Protein backbone atom coordinates (compact mmCIF):
# COMPACT_ATOMS: atom_id res chain seq x y z
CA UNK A 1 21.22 8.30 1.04
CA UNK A 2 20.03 5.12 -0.92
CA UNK A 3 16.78 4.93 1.03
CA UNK A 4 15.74 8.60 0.84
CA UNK A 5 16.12 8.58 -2.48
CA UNK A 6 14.38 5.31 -2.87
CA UNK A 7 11.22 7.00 -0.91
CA UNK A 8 11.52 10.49 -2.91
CA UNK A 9 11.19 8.53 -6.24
CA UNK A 10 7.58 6.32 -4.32
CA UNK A 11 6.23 9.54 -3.02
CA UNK A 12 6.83 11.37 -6.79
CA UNK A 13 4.33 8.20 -8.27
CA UNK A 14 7.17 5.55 -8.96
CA UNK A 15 5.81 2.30 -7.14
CA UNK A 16 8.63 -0.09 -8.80
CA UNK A 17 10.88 1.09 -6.36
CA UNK A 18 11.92 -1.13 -3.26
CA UNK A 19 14.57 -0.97 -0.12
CA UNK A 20 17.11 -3.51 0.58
CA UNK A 21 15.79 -5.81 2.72
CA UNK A 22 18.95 -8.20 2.82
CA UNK A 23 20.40 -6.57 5.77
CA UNK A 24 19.46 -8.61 9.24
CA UNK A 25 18.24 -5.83 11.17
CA UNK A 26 15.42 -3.28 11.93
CA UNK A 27 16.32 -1.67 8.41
CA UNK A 28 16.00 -4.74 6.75
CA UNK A 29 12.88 -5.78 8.31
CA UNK A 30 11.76 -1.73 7.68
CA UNK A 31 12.35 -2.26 3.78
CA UNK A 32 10.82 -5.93 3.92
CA UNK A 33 7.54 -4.28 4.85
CA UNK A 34 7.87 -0.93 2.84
CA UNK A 35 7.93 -3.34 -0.15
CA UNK A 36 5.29 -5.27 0.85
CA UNK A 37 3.70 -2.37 1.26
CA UNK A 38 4.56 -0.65 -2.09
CA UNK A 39 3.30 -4.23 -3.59
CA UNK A 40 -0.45 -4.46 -2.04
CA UNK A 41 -0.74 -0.55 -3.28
CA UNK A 42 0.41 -1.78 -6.66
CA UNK A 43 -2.24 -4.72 -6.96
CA UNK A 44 -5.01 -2.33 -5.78
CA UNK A 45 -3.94 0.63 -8.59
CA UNK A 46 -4.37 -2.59 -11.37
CA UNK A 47 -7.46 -3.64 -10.19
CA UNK A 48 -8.95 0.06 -9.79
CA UNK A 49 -7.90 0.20 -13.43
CA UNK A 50 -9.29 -2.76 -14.57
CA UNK A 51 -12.85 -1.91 -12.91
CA UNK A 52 -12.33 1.59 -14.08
CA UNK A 53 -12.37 0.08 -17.74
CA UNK A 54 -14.99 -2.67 -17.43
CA UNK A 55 -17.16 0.06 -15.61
CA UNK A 56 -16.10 2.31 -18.97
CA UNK A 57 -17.25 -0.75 -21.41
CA UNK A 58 -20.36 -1.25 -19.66
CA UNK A 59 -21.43 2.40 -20.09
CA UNK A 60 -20.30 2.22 -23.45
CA UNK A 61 -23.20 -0.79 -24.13
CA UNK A 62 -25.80 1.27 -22.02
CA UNK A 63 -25.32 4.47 -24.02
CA UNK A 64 -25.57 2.16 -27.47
CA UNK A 65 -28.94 0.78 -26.01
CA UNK A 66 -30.38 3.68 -24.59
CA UNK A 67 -29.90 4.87 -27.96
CA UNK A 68 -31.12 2.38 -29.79
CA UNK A 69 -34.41 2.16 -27.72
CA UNK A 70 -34.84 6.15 -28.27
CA UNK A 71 -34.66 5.40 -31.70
CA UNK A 72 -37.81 2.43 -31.49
């Protein structure tokens, strides 16, 4: 089954995967919103990563001054 498959592969980490949504019915409509779905938790993970690396940066500068001022 396509869509089993399809949700084994999101639950294992894969969040490129999507449903067909084509079909005019409650299945379509489900896979509509699944990849909605799979899309908003997609934008989230890149901006967790981008604060995760401007968080890393500004530590970075902090550690550089704090050891700079230890230093007089």
């Amino acid at each position: 089954n396509a869509v089993m498959g399809t949700l084994a592969q999101v639950a294992a980490g894969d969040l490129t995967r999507k449903l067909d949504e084509a079909r005019k019915d409650e299945f379509g409509e489900l896979g509509g919103h699944f990849n909605k779905s799979i899309g908003s938790l997609r934008n989230v993970l890149v901006e967790v990563s981008g604060a995760s690396q401007q968080v890393a940066a500004a530590s970075t500068e902090i550690a550089a001054s704090a050891e700079e001022m230890s230093q007089g």
